Coordinates of C-alpha atoms in Angstrom, one line a residue:
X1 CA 84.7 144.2 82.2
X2 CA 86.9 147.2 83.6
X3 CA 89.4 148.1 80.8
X4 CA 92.7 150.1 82.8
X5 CA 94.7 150.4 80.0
X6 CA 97.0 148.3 77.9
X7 CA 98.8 145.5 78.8
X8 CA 102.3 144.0 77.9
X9 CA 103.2 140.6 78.5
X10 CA 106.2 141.9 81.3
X11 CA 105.9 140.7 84.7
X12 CA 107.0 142.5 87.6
X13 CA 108.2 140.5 90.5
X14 CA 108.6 141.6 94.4
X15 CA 109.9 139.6 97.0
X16 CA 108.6 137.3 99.5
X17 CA 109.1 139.4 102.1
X18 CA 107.1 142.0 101.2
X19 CA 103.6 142.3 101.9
X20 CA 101.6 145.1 99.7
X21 CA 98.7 145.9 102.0
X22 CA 95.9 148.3 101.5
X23 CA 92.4 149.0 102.7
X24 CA 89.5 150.3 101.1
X25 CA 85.7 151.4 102.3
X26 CA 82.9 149.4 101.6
X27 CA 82.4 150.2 97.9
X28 CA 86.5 149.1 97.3
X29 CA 87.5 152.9 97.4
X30 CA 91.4 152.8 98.8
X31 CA 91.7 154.6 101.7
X32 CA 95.4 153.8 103.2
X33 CA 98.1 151.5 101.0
X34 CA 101.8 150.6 101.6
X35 CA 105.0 151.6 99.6
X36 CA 105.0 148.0 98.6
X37 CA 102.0 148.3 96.6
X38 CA 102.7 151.4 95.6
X39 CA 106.0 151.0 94.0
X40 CA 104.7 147.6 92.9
X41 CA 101.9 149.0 91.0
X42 CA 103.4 151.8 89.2
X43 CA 100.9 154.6 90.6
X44 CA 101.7 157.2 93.0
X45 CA 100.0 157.1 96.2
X46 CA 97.7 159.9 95.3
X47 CA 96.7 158.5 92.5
X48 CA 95.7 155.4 94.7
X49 CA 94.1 156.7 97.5
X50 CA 90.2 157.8 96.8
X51 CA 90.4 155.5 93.5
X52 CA 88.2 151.9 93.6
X53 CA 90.6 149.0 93.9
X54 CA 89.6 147.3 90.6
X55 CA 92.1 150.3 89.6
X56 CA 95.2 147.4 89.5
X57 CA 92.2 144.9 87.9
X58 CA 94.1 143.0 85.1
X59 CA 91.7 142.1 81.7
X60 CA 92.5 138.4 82.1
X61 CA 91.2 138.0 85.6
X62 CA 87.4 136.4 84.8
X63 CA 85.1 138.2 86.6
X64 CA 83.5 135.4 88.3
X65 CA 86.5 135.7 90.7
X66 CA 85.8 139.1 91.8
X67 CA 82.0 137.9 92.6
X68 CA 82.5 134.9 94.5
X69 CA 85.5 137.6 96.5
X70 CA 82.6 140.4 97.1
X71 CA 79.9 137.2 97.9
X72 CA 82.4 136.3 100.7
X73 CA 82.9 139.6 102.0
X74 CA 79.4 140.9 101.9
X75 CA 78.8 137.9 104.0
X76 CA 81.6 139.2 106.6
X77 CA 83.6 136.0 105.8
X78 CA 87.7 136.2 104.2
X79 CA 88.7 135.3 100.9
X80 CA 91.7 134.3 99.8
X81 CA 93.0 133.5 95.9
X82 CA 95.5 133.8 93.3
X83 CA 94.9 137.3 91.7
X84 CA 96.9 138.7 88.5
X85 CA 97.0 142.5 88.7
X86 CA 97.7 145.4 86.3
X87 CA 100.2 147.8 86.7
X88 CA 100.0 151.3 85.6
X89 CA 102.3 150.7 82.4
X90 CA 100.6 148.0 81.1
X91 CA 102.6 145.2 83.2
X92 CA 101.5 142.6 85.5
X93 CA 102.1 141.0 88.8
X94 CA 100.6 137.7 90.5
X95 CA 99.7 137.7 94.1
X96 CA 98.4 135.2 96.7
X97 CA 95.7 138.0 98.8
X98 CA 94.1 137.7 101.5
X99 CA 91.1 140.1 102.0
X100 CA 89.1 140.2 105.2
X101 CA 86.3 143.0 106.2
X102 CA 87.4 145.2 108.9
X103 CA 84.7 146.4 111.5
X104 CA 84.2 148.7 114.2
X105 CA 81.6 147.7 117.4
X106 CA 80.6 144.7 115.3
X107 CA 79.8 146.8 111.9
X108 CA 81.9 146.1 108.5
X109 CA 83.3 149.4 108.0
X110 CA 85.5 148.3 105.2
X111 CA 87.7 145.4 103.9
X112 CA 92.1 144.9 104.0
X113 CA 93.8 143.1 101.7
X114 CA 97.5 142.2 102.4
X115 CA 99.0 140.3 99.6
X116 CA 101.9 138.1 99.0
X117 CA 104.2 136.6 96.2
X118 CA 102.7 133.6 95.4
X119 CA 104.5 130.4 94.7
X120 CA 105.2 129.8 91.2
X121 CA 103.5 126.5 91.0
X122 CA 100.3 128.4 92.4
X123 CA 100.8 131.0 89.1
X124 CA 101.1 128.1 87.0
X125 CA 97.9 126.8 88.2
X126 CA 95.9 130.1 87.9
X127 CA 97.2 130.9 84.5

């Protein structure tokens, strides 16, 4: 499991208007991401851009998750789930994503994620 630090038990909410986008190359290396996730995450956007995505990976997500999400992909289908992030301090946010693999003249050339607040009944269920 990727260890990113430590964690508190603080959660950091964002609205349900926002949408924290990002989109990474085929090995989950961020290559472009919002001011949403940005500011939501706690890193600067240099520190995002060029790192892997599992960057914001929070300990208590199992990694079974992040298999059947890269199984999907890999195939050239979406995925969509309830995913807990980490946050550079240590905190955590929940969010509904929605990650599709972007191509170019029919070739995956990467994947997007855009991610929402989730309901909390949906957080509930994950935790």
């Amino acid at each position: 499991m990727k260890h990113n630090g430590p964690v508190t038990q603080n959660e950091q909410l964002f609205s349900a208007e926002e949408k924290l986008i990002s989109s990474t190359d085929l090995e989950g290396v961020i290559q472009h991401c919002n001011d949403a996730f940005q500011r939501i995450s706690g890193y600067t956007r240099e520190e995002l851009i060029g790192s892997n995505h599992n960057l914001v990976r929070h300990p208590d997500m199992p990694e079974e998750a992040f298999e059947v999400m890269w199984n999907h992909l890999k195939a050239g289908q979406p995925w969509m789930g309830i995913v807990k992030n980490r946050c550079k301090n240590g905190d955590h946010y929940w969010v509904s994503a929605y990650v599709t693999p972007v191509t170019e003249d029919g070739v995956v050339i990467g994947y997007e994620s855009v991610r929402s607040c989730p309901s909390r009944s949906d957080v509930q269920r994950a935790e």
